[in-house]
C-alpha cells in the first residue's frame, strides 16, 4: 500500500510502504493464506450447522410417527430419529424405501434431503486432505522463496543461529542422519495422521468395512487411511508384522556408501544405478539469473516410474512399470520378477 509521507521540511515522499510481520513482508504472508482450504472449511462448517439444526427438527417430527407405528417398524424409526439427532448416516435398515413409505410426504422429503446433504458433507470432508495437500505444495514453495531471501537469512543468522540452522535444514531438505531422529520424525508424522483418524473413524466405521470389501469405494486421500482403520484389513500388514528379523537402531545407519572420494562421482554412480535398471533420469535446468548472480545452480530431477502412487484405487497405475515387479527380486526377496497377478491388489495405506 502507499502512504502520504512528508519530511519536516514539507517535502512529500511517496514510497511503497512495506509492513513486515515475523520478519516476512505482509504481502508474502497474504500469499500464504490457504484460501481454497478455508473455503472448504467454511462450507463444511455451514453444512454441519444445517445438518444439526435440520436434523433436530426432523428428529422431533418423528416422535408422532414413532408413536403411531407398529412394533416391527418402530425400532428402525427410533434408530432413524437418533441418526438425525446425532448427525450420523442412517443405516440401511433405518432409512430405505420401506421406512420412507411410513412417513408423511413432507417428512419423507425432508429426511431424503437431509440424507443427501449428509453424504455430500461426507464426500467434501473426505476430499479436504487432497485440497489441503495441493494447496500446501504451492504455499511451501512460496514460503521457501521468502525464507531463501539473502537479506532475511543474514538477519536471522545474527538474531538466532539455532533457528537459522533449522531453517537451513528445511530449505535444503536435509534428513537427519541419526536413525533415532529419523524414527522420531516418522512417529511424529504418524501421530498427526492417527489423531485425525481416531477422531473421525467412529462415524466412518461402516464405510471402512465397505471399502475393505469393495476397493472401488476408496476415492479420496483420506479413504486410504480410513480403510486401514478397519480390523478386517489388519492381515494385509502381514509383510510388515510377520517373521522378518528385527534390527537394532545402532545398526540401521551403517551402510557402505559408494566408496568414492568426490561428490560428483557419487552423483554419477547414483544416476548410473537407475540407468542400468532401464529407468530414465531427466534433469531440467531451472537456474534463474538470480541464482547465477550468487554463483548457484538449480535443477529439477525426475525419474519416471519411481513414484506411481495415486489416490483413489481406481486410478492406481501398475501397467508399464517394470520397477514395480522387479524391485522385490533385485532386493533379494524373490527369486524372480513378480507376475502381474502377484502385485498387491489392495489399496495402499498412505497417508
mmCIF file with all atom_site columns, C-alpha atoms in Angstrom, residues 55-248:
data_model
loop_
_atom_site.group_PDB
_atom_site.id
_atom_site.type_symbol
_atom_site.label_atom_id
_atom_site.label_alt_id
_atom_site.label_comp_id
_atom_site.label_asym_id
_atom_site.label_entity_id
_atom_site.label_seq_id
_atom_site.pdbx_PDB_ins_code
_atom_site.Cartn_x
_atom_site.Cartn_y
_atom_site.Cartn_z
_atom_site.occupancy
_atom_site.B_iso_or_equiv
_atom_site.pdbx_formal_charge
_atom_site.auth_seq_id
_atom_site.auth_comp_id
_atom_site.auth_asym_id
_atom_site.auth_atom_id
_atom_site.pdbx_PDB_model_num
ATOM 1   C CA . UNK A 1 55  ? -31.677 -32.945 11.953 1.00 0.00 ? 55  UNK A CA 1
ATOM 2   C CA . UNK A 1 56  ? -33.065 -31.739 15.280 1.00 0.00 ? 56  UNK A CA 1
ATOM 3   C CA . UNK A 1 57  ? -36.255 -30.525 13.566 1.00 0.00 ? 57  UNK A CA 1
ATOM 4   C CA . UNK A 1 58  ? -36.785 -33.798 11.711 1.00 0.00 ? 58  UNK A CA 1
ATOM 5   C CA . UNK A 1 59  ? -35.929 -35.809 14.815 1.00 0.00 ? 59  UNK A CA 1
ATOM 6   C CA . UNK A 1 60  ? -38.636 -34.004 16.772 1.00 0.00 ? 60  UNK A CA 1
ATOM 7   C CA . UNK A 1 61  ? -41.150 -34.507 13.959 1.00 0.00 ? 61  UNK A CA 1
ATOM 8   C CA . UNK A 1 62  ? -40.534 -38.262 14.018 1.00 0.00 ? 62  UNK A CA 1
ATOM 9   C CA . UNK A 1 63  ? -41.882 -38.652 17.557 1.00 0.00 ? 63  UNK A CA 1
ATOM 10  C CA . UNK A 1 64  ? -45.507 -38.707 16.391 1.00 0.00 ? 64  UNK A CA 1
ATOM 11  C CA . UNK A 1 65  ? -44.706 -41.187 13.611 1.00 0.00 ? 65  UNK A CA 1
ATOM 12  C CA . UNK A 1 66  ? -42.895 -43.487 16.033 1.00 0.00 ? 66  UNK A CA 1
ATOM 13  C CA . UNK A 1 67  ? -45.820 -43.406 18.441 1.00 0.00 ? 67  UNK A CA 1
ATOM 14  C CA . UNK A 1 68  ? -48.256 -44.437 15.709 1.00 0.00 ? 68  UNK A CA 1
ATOM 15  C CA . UNK A 1 69  ? -46.002 -47.055 14.094 1.00 0.00 ? 69  UNK A CA 1
ATOM 16  C CA . UNK A 1 70  ? -46.440 -50.771 14.588 1.00 0.00 ? 70  UNK A CA 1
ATOM 17  C CA . UNK A 1 71  ? -43.950 -52.860 16.514 1.00 0.00 ? 71  UNK A CA 1
ATOM 18  C CA . UNK A 1 72  ? -41.904 -54.235 13.554 1.00 0.00 ? 72  UNK A CA 1
ATOM 19  C CA . UNK A 1 73  ? -41.096 -50.754 12.200 1.00 0.00 ? 73  UNK A CA 1
ATOM 20  C CA . UNK A 1 74  ? -40.724 -48.887 15.481 1.00 0.00 ? 74  UNK A CA 1
ATOM 21  C CA . UNK A 1 75  ? -37.070 -49.869 16.296 1.00 0.00 ? 75  UNK A CA 1
ATOM 22  C CA . UNK A 1 76  ? -35.911 -48.767 12.835 1.00 0.00 ? 76  UNK A CA 1
ATOM 23  C CA . UNK A 1 77  ? -37.767 -45.459 13.142 1.00 0.00 ? 77  UNK A CA 1
ATOM 24  C CA . UNK A 1 78  ? -36.214 -44.897 16.569 1.00 0.00 ? 78  UNK A CA 1
ATOM 25  C CA . UNK A 1 79  ? -32.799 -45.553 15.021 1.00 0.00 ? 79  UNK A CA 1
ATOM 26  C CA . UNK A 1 80  ? -33.583 -43.087 12.215 1.00 0.00 ? 80  UNK A CA 1
ATOM 27  C CA . UNK A 1 81  ? -34.572 -40.431 14.746 1.00 0.00 ? 81  UNK A CA 1
ATOM 28  C CA . UNK A 1 82  ? -31.327 -40.951 16.671 1.00 0.00 ? 82  UNK A CA 1
ATOM 29  C CA . UNK A 1 83  ? -29.282 -40.773 13.465 1.00 0.00 ? 83  UNK A CA 1
ATOM 30  C CA . UNK A 1 84  ? -30.848 -37.427 12.594 1.00 0.00 ? 84  UNK A CA 1
ATOM 31  C CA . UNK A 1 85  ? -30.368 -36.123 16.127 1.00 0.00 ? 85  UNK A CA 1
ATOM 32  C CA . UNK A 1 86  ? -26.723 -37.306 16.278 1.00 0.00 ? 86  UNK A CA 1
ATOM 33  C CA . UNK A 1 87  ? -25.890 -36.141 12.724 1.00 0.00 ? 87  UNK A CA 1
ATOM 34  C CA . UNK A 1 88  ? -24.761 -39.578 11.607 1.00 0.00 ? 88  UNK A CA 1
ATOM 35  C CA . UNK A 1 89  ? -25.574 -41.550 8.471  1.00 0.00 ? 89  UNK A CA 1
ATOM 36  C CA . UNK A 1 90  ? -28.717 -43.690 8.923  1.00 0.00 ? 90  UNK A CA 1
ATOM 37  C CA . UNK A 1 91  ? -28.033 -47.392 8.458  1.00 0.00 ? 91  UNK A CA 1
ATOM 38  C CA . UNK A 1 92  ? -29.584 -49.336 5.592  1.00 0.00 ? 92  UNK A CA 1
ATOM 39  C CA . UNK A 1 93  ? -32.191 -50.685 7.987  1.00 0.00 ? 93  UNK A CA 1
ATOM 40  C CA . UNK A 1 94  ? -33.052 -47.232 9.324  1.00 0.00 ? 94  UNK A CA 1
ATOM 41  C CA . UNK A 1 95  ? -33.549 -45.441 6.005  1.00 0.00 ? 95  UNK A CA 1
ATOM 42  C CA . UNK A 1 96  ? -34.821 -47.303 2.962  1.00 0.00 ? 96  UNK A CA 1
ATOM 43  C CA . UNK A 1 97  ? -37.884 -47.361 0.728  1.00 0.00 ? 97  UNK A CA 1
ATOM 44  C CA . UNK A 1 98  ? -39.931 -49.269 3.285  1.00 0.00 ? 98  UNK A CA 1
ATOM 45  C CA . UNK A 1 99  ? -39.136 -46.776 6.051  1.00 0.00 ? 99  UNK A CA 1
ATOM 46  C CA . UNK A 1 100 ? -39.726 -43.836 3.720  1.00 0.00 ? 100 UNK A CA 1
ATOM 47  C CA . UNK A 1 101 ? -43.194 -45.144 2.873  1.00 0.00 ? 101 UNK A CA 1
ATOM 48  C CA . UNK A 1 102 ? -44.170 -44.932 6.558  1.00 0.00 ? 102 UNK A CA 1
ATOM 49  C CA . UNK A 1 103 ? -43.509 -41.181 6.724  1.00 0.00 ? 103 UNK A CA 1
ATOM 50  C CA . UNK A 1 104 ? -45.795 -38.313 5.707  1.00 0.00 ? 104 UNK A CA 1
ATOM 51  C CA . UNK A 1 105 ? -44.771 -36.800 2.377  1.00 0.00 ? 105 UNK A CA 1
ATOM 52  C CA . UNK A 1 106 ? -43.259 -33.620 3.815  1.00 0.00 ? 106 UNK A CA 1
ATOM 53  C CA . UNK A 1 107 ? -41.269 -35.526 6.427  1.00 0.00 ? 107 UNK A CA 1
ATOM 54  C CA . UNK A 1 108 ? -40.180 -38.117 3.864  1.00 0.00 ? 108 UNK A CA 1
ATOM 55  C CA . UNK A 1 109 ? -38.839 -35.415 1.555  1.00 0.00 ? 109 UNK A CA 1
ATOM 56  C CA . UNK A 1 110 ? -37.132 -33.686 4.466  1.00 0.00 ? 110 UNK A CA 1
ATOM 57  C CA . UNK A 1 111 ? -35.321 -36.837 5.592  1.00 0.00 ? 111 UNK A CA 1
ATOM 58  C CA . UNK A 1 112 ? -34.357 -37.612 1.991  1.00 0.00 ? 112 UNK A CA 1
ATOM 59  C CA . UNK A 1 113 ? -32.853 -34.160 1.557  1.00 0.00 ? 113 UNK A CA 1
ATOM 60  C CA . UNK A 1 114 ? -31.025 -34.476 4.893  1.00 0.00 ? 114 UNK A CA 1
ATOM 61  C CA . UNK A 1 115 ? -29.532 -37.851 3.910  1.00 0.00 ? 115 UNK A CA 1
ATOM 62  C CA . UNK A 1 116 ? -28.404 -36.460 0.535  1.00 0.00 ? 116 UNK A CA 1
ATOM 63  C CA . UNK A 1 117 ? -26.735 -33.457 2.120  1.00 0.00 ? 117 UNK A CA 1
ATOM 64  C CA . UNK A 1 118 ? -25.131 -35.666 4.783  1.00 0.00 ? 118 UNK A CA 1
ATOM 65  C CA . UNK A 1 119 ? -23.492 -37.729 2.009  1.00 0.00 ? 119 UNK A CA 1
ATOM 66  C CA . UNK A 1 120 ? -22.328 -34.548 0.252  1.00 0.00 ? 120 UNK A CA 1
ATOM 67  C CA . UNK A 1 121 ? -20.851 -33.398 3.575  1.00 0.00 ? 121 UNK A CA 1
ATOM 68  C CA . UNK A 1 122 ? -19.034 -36.729 3.946  1.00 0.00 ? 122 UNK A CA 1
ATOM 69  C CA . UNK A 1 123 ? -17.564 -36.558 0.439  1.00 0.00 ? 123 UNK A CA 1
ATOM 70  C CA . UNK A 1 124 ? -16.443 -32.960 0.949  1.00 0.00 ? 124 UNK A CA 1
ATOM 71  C CA . UNK A 1 125 ? -14.818 -33.931 4.256  1.00 0.00 ? 125 UNK A CA 1
ATOM 72  C CA . UNK A 1 126 ? -13.058 -36.872 2.610  1.00 0.00 ? 126 UNK A CA 1
ATOM 73  C CA . UNK A 1 127 ? -11.744 -34.588 -0.135 1.00 0.00 ? 127 UNK A CA 1
ATOM 74  C CA . UNK A 1 128 ? -10.434 -31.947 2.288  1.00 0.00 ? 128 UNK A CA 1
ATOM 75  C CA . UNK A 1 129 ? -6.970  -33.581 2.728  1.00 0.00 ? 129 UNK A CA 1
ATOM 76  C CA . UNK A 1 130 ? -6.491  -33.515 -1.063 1.00 0.00 ? 130 UNK A CA 1
ATOM 77  C CA . UNK A 1 131 ? -7.394  -29.823 -1.215 1.00 0.00 ? 131 UNK A CA 1
ATOM 78  C CA . UNK A 1 132 ? -5.065  -29.081 1.696  1.00 0.00 ? 132 UNK A CA 1
ATOM 79  C CA . UNK A 1 133 ? -2.249  -31.166 0.202  1.00 0.00 ? 133 UNK A CA 1
ATOM 80  C CA . UNK A 1 134 ? -2.469  -29.467 -3.196 1.00 0.00 ? 134 UNK A CA 1
ATOM 81  C CA . UNK A 1 135 ? -2.581  -26.009 -1.649 1.00 0.00 ? 135 UNK A CA 1
ATOM 82  C CA . UNK A 1 136 ? 0.220   -26.814 0.799  1.00 0.00 ? 136 UNK A CA 1
ATOM 83  C CA . UNK A 1 137 ? 2.604   -27.619 -2.052 1.00 0.00 ? 137 UNK A CA 1
ATOM 84  C CA . UNK A 1 138 ? 2.214   -24.161 -3.555 1.00 0.00 ? 138 UNK A CA 1
ATOM 85  C CA . UNK A 1 139 ? 2.361   -22.406 -0.200 1.00 0.00 ? 139 UNK A CA 1
ATOM 86  C CA . UNK A 1 140 ? 5.542   -24.239 0.785  1.00 0.00 ? 140 UNK A CA 1
ATOM 87  C CA . UNK A 1 141 ? 7.167   -23.073 -2.448 1.00 0.00 ? 141 UNK A CA 1
ATOM 88  C CA . UNK A 1 142 ? 6.072   -19.514 -1.664 1.00 0.00 ? 142 UNK A CA 1
ATOM 89  C CA . UNK A 1 143 ? 7.381   -19.748 1.903  1.00 0.00 ? 143 UNK A CA 1
ATOM 90  C CA . UNK A 1 144 ? 10.634  -21.291 0.731  1.00 0.00 ? 144 UNK A CA 1
ATOM 91  C CA . UNK A 1 145 ? 11.190  -18.415 -1.698 1.00 0.00 ? 145 UNK A CA 1
ATOM 92  C CA . UNK A 1 146 ? 10.658  -15.900 1.096  1.00 0.00 ? 146 UNK A CA 1
ATOM 93  C CA . UNK A 1 147 ? 12.879  -17.807 3.518  1.00 0.00 ? 147 UNK A CA 1
ATOM 94  C CA . UNK A 1 148 ? 15.660  -18.060 0.924  1.00 0.00 ? 148 UNK A CA 1
ATOM 95  C CA . UNK A 1 149 ? 15.910  -14.279 0.615  1.00 0.00 ? 149 UNK A CA 1
ATOM 96  C CA . UNK A 1 150 ? 19.600  -13.483 1.347  1.00 0.00 ? 150 UNK A CA 1
ATOM 97  C CA . UNK A 1 151 ? 18.727  -10.420 3.444  1.00 0.00 ? 151 UNK A CA 1
ATOM 98  C CA . UNK A 1 152 ? 16.307  -12.435 5.560  1.00 0.00 ? 152 UNK A CA 1
ATOM 99  C CA . UNK A 1 153 ? 18.844  -15.240 6.047  1.00 0.00 ? 153 UNK A CA 1
ATOM 100 C CA . UNK A 1 154 ? 21.628  -12.839 7.023  1.00 0.00 ? 154 UNK A CA 1
ATOM 101 C CA . UNK A 1 155 ? 19.426  -11.154 9.622  1.00 0.00 ? 155 UNK A CA 1
ATOM 102 C CA . UNK A 1 156 ? 18.236  -14.484 11.004 1.00 0.00 ? 156 UNK A CA 1
ATOM 103 C CA . UNK A 1 157 ? 21.769  -15.881 11.240 1.00 0.00 ? 157 UNK A CA 1
ATOM 104 C CA . UNK A 1 158 ? 22.680  -12.959 13.509 1.00 0.00 ? 158 UNK A CA 1
ATOM 105 C CA . UNK A 1 159 ? 19.454  -12.929 15.543 1.00 0.00 ? 159 UNK A CA 1
ATOM 106 C CA . UNK A 1 160 ? 19.152  -16.681 16.150 1.00 0.00 ? 160 UNK A CA 1
ATOM 107 C CA . UNK A 1 161 ? 21.887  -19.016 14.889 1.00 0.00 ? 161 UNK A CA 1
ATOM 108 C CA . UNK A 1 162 ? 19.954  -22.060 16.168 1.00 0.00 ? 162 UNK A CA 1
ATOM 109 C CA . UNK A 1 163 ? 16.792  -21.108 14.259 1.00 0.00 ? 163 UNK A CA 1
ATOM 110 C CA . UNK A 1 164 ? 18.904  -20.266 11.213 1.00 0.00 ? 164 UNK A CA 1
ATOM 111 C CA . UNK A 1 165 ? 20.371  -23.785 11.290 1.00 0.00 ? 165 UNK A CA 1
ATOM 112 C CA . UNK A 1 166 ? 16.913  -25.368 11.496 1.00 0.00 ? 166 UNK A CA 1
ATOM 113 C CA . UNK A 1 167 ? 15.687  -23.220 8.612  1.00 0.00 ? 167 UNK A CA 1
ATOM 114 C CA . UNK A 1 168 ? 18.703  -24.212 6.534  1.00 0.00 ? 168 UNK A CA 1
ATOM 115 C CA . UNK A 1 169 ? 17.868  -27.879 7.091  1.00 0.00 ? 169 UNK A CA 1
ATOM 116 C CA . UNK A 1 170 ? 14.333  -27.294 5.858  1.00 0.00 ? 170 UNK A CA 1
ATOM 117 C CA . UNK A 1 171 ? 15.400  -25.247 2.834  1.00 0.00 ? 171 UNK A CA 1
ATOM 118 C CA . UNK A 1 172 ? 17.933  -27.853 1.754  1.00 0.00 ? 172 UNK A CA 1
ATOM 119 C CA . UNK A 1 173 ? 15.588  -30.746 2.532  1.00 0.00 ? 173 UNK A CA 1
ATOM 120 C CA . UNK A 1 174 ? 18.148  -32.499 4.707  1.00 0.00 ? 174 UNK A CA 1
ATOM 121 C CA . UNK A 1 175 ? 17.026  -35.574 6.613  1.00 0.00 ? 175 UNK A CA 1
ATOM 122 C CA . UNK A 1 176 ? 18.536  -36.496 9.975  1.00 0.00 ? 176 UNK A CA 1
ATOM 123 C CA . UNK A 1 177 ? 21.484  -38.854 9.656  1.00 0.00 ? 177 UNK A CA 1
ATOM 124 C CA . UNK A 1 178 ? 20.688  -40.335 13.045 1.00 0.00 ? 178 UNK A CA 1
ATOM 125 C CA . UNK A 1 179 ? 18.329  -43.354 12.836 1.00 0.00 ? 179 UNK A CA 1
ATOM 126 C CA . UNK A 1 180 ? 16.852  -42.326 16.185 1.00 0.00 ? 180 UNK A CA 1
ATOM 127 C CA . UNK A 1 181 ? 15.994  -38.846 14.864 1.00 0.00 ? 181 UNK A CA 1
ATOM 128 C CA . UNK A 1 182 ? 14.627  -40.274 11.620 1.00 0.00 ? 182 UNK A CA 1
ATOM 129 C CA . UNK A 1 183 ? 12.417  -42.688 13.565 1.00 0.00 ? 183 UNK A CA 1
ATOM 130 C CA . UNK A 1 184 ? 11.280  -39.902 15.881 1.00 0.00 ? 184 UNK A CA 1
ATOM 131 C CA . UNK A 1 185 ? 10.319  -37.738 12.891 1.00 0.00 ? 185 UNK A CA 1
ATOM 132 C CA . UNK A 1 186 ? 8.409   -40.616 11.292 1.00 0.00 ? 186 UNK A CA 1
ATOM 133 C CA . UNK A 1 187 ? 6.496   -41.328 14.501 1.00 0.00 ? 187 UNK A CA 1
ATOM 134 C CA . UNK A 1 188 ? 5.726   -37.624 14.896 1.00 0.00 ? 188 UNK A CA 1
ATOM 135 C CA . UNK A 1 189 ? 4.232   -37.515 11.405 1.00 0.00 ? 189 UNK A CA 1
ATOM 136 C CA . UNK A 1 190 ? 2.306   -40.731 12.064 1.00 0.00 ? 190 UNK A CA 1
ATOM 137 C CA . UNK A 1 191 ? 0.870   -39.360 15.298 1.00 0.00 ? 191 UNK A CA 1
ATOM 138 C CA . UNK A 1 192 ? -0.657  -36.381 13.500 1.00 0.00 ? 192 UNK A CA 1
ATOM 139 C CA . UNK A 1 193 ? -2.313  -38.700 10.966 1.00 0.00 ? 193 UNK A CA 1
ATOM 140 C CA . UNK A 1 194 ? -3.573  -41.027 13.698 1.00 0.00 ? 194 UNK A CA 1
ATOM 141 C CA . UNK A 1 195 ? -5.060  -38.172 15.708 1.00 0.00 ? 195 UNK A CA 1
ATOM 142 C CA . UNK A 1 196 ? -7.263  -37.219 12.766 1.00 0.00 ? 196 UNK A CA 1
ATOM 143 C CA . UNK A 1 197 ? -8.173  -40.841 12.001 1.00 0.00 ? 197 UNK A CA 1
ATOM 144 C CA . UNK A 1 198 ? -9.111  -41.642 15.609 1.00 0.00 ? 198 UNK A CA 1
ATOM 145 C CA . UNK A 1 199 ? -11.324 -38.544 15.701 1.00 0.00 ? 199 UNK A CA 1
ATOM 146 C CA . UNK A 1 200 ? -13.315 -39.300 12.560 1.00 0.00 ? 200 UNK A CA 1
ATOM 147 C CA . UNK A 1 201 ? -13.241 -43.108 12.434 1.00 0.00 ? 201 UNK A CA 1
ATOM 148 C CA . UNK A 1 202 ? -16.295 -43.793 14.651 1.00 0.00 ? 202 UNK A CA 1
ATOM 149 C CA . UNK A 1 203 ? -18.542 -42.079 12.101 1.00 0.00 ? 203 UNK A CA 1
ATOM 150 C CA . UNK A 1 204 ? -16.821 -43.864 9.211  1.00 0.00 ? 204 UNK A CA 1
ATOM 151 C CA . UNK A 1 205 ? -16.553 -47.361 10.674 1.00 0.00 ? 205 UNK A CA 1
ATOM 152 C CA . UNK A 1 206 ? -19.243 -48.848 8.411  1.00 0.00 ? 206 UNK A CA 1
ATOM 153 C CA . UNK A 1 207 ? -17.840 -47.120 5.347  1.00 0.00 ? 207 UNK A CA 1
ATOM 154 C CA . UNK A 1 208 ? -14.381 -48.517 6.194  1.00 0.00 ? 208 UNK A CA 1
ATOM 155 C CA . UNK A 1 209 ? -15.828 -52.020 6.323  1.00 0.00 ? 209 UNK A CA 1
ATOM 156 C CA . UNK A 1 210 ? -17.481 -51.487 2.935  1.00 0.00 ? 210 UNK A CA 1
ATOM 157 C CA . UNK A 1 211 ? -14.179 -50.248 1.485  1.00 0.00 ? 211 UNK A CA 1
ATOM 158 C CA . UNK A 1 212 ? -12.459 -53.439 2.660  1.00 0.00 ? 212 UNK A CA 1
ATOM 159 C CA . UNK A 1 213 ? -14.982 -55.434 0.636  1.00 0.00 ? 213 UNK A CA 1
ATOM 160 C CA . UNK A 1 214 ? -15.110 -53.032 -2.322 1.00 0.00 ? 214 UNK A CA 1
ATOM 161 C CA . UNK A 1 215 ? -11.832 -51.152 -3.023 1.00 0.00 ? 215 UNK A CA 1
ATOM 162 C CA . UNK A 1 216 ? -13.537 -49.026 -5.698 1.00 0.00 ? 216 UNK A CA 1
ATOM 163 C CA . UNK A 1 217 ? -15.103 -47.067 -2.807 1.00 0.00 ? 217 UNK A CA 1
ATOM 164 C CA . UNK A 1 218 ? -11.611 -45.765 -1.952 1.00 0.00 ? 218 UNK A CA 1
ATOM 165 C CA . UNK A 1 219 ? -11.797 -42.490 -3.879 1.00 0.00 ? 219 UNK A CA 1
ATOM 166 C CA . UNK A 1 220 ? -10.082 -39.738 -1.877 1.00 0.00 ? 220 UNK A CA 1
ATOM 167 C CA . UNK A 1 221 ? -6.795  -39.448 0.021  1.00 0.00 ? 221 UNK A CA 1
ATOM 168 C CA . UNK A 1 222 ? -8.446  -39.788 3.420  1.00 0.00 ? 222 UNK A CA 1
ATOM 169 C CA . UNK A 1 223 ? -10.204 -43.005 2.353  1.00 0.00 ? 223 UNK A CA 1
ATOM 170 C CA . UNK A 1 224 ? -6.877  -44.862 2.222  1.00 0.00 ? 224 UNK A CA 1
ATOM 171 C CA . UNK A 1 225 ? -6.236  -44.278 5.930  1.00 0.00 ? 225 UNK A CA 1
ATOM 172 C CA . UNK A 1 226 ? -9.869  -44.875 6.871  1.00 0.00 ? 226 UNK A CA 1
ATOM 173 C CA . UNK A 1 227 ? -9.859  -48.268 5.164  1.00 0.00 ? 227 UNK A CA 1
ATOM 174 C CA . UNK A 1 228 ? -6.896  -49.496 7.203  1.00 0.00 ? 228 UNK A CA 1
ATOM 175 C CA . UNK A 1 229 ? -8.526  -48.451 10.438 1.00 0.00 ? 229 UNK A CA 1
ATOM 176 C CA . UNK A 1 230 ? -10.824 -51.452 9.971  1.00 0.00 ? 230 UNK A CA 1
ATOM 177 C CA . UNK A 1 231 ? -9.732  -54.614 11.788 1.00 0.00 ? 231 UNK A CA 1
ATOM 178 C CA . UNK A 1 232 ? -10.754 -56.695 8.753  1.00 0.00 ? 232 UNK A CA 1
ATOM 179 C CA . UNK A 1 233 ? -7.828  -55.170 6.828  1.00 0.00 ? 233 UNK A CA 1
ATOM 180 C CA . UNK A 1 234 ? -5.189  -55.836 9.503  1.00 0.00 ? 234 UNK A CA 1
ATOM 181 C CA . UNK A 1 235 ? -3.968  -59.051 7.862  1.00 0.00 ? 235 UNK A CA 1
ATOM 182 C CA . UNK A 1 236 ? -2.770  -57.003 4.887  1.00 0.00 ? 236 UNK A CA 1
ATOM 183 C CA . UNK A 1 237 ? 0.105   -55.749 7.039  1.00 0.00 ? 237 UNK A CA 1
ATOM 184 C CA . UNK A 1 238 ? 1.465   -59.267 7.452  1.00 0.00 ? 238 UNK A CA 1
ATOM 185 C CA . UNK A 1 239 ? 4.505   -58.432 5.325  1.00 0.00 ? 239 UNK A CA 1
ATOM 186 C CA . UNK A 1 240 ? 5.489   -55.831 7.949  1.00 0.00 ? 240 UNK A CA 1
ATOM 187 C CA . UNK A 1 241 ? 4.453   -57.679 11.089 1.00 0.00 ? 241 UNK A CA 1
ATOM 188 C CA . UNK A 1 242 ? 5.484   -61.182 10.073 1.00 0.00 ? 242 UNK A CA 1
ATOM 189 C CA . UNK A 1 243 ? 8.665   -63.089 10.809 1.00 0.00 ? 243 UNK A CA 1
ATOM 190 C CA . UNK A 1 244 ? 11.251  -60.668 9.408  1.00 0.00 ? 244 UNK A CA 1
ATOM 191 C CA . UNK A 1 245 ? 14.204  -60.335 11.826 1.00 0.00 ? 245 UNK A CA 1
ATOM 192 C CA . UNK A 1 246 ? 14.374  -57.131 13.862 1.00 0.00 ? 246 UNK A CA 1
ATOM 193 C CA . UNK A 1 247 ? 17.369  -54.794 13.739 1.00 0.00 ? 247 UNK A CA 1
ATOM 194 C CA . UNK A 1 248 ? 18.900  -52.572 16.379 1.00 0.00 ? 248 UNK A CA 1
#
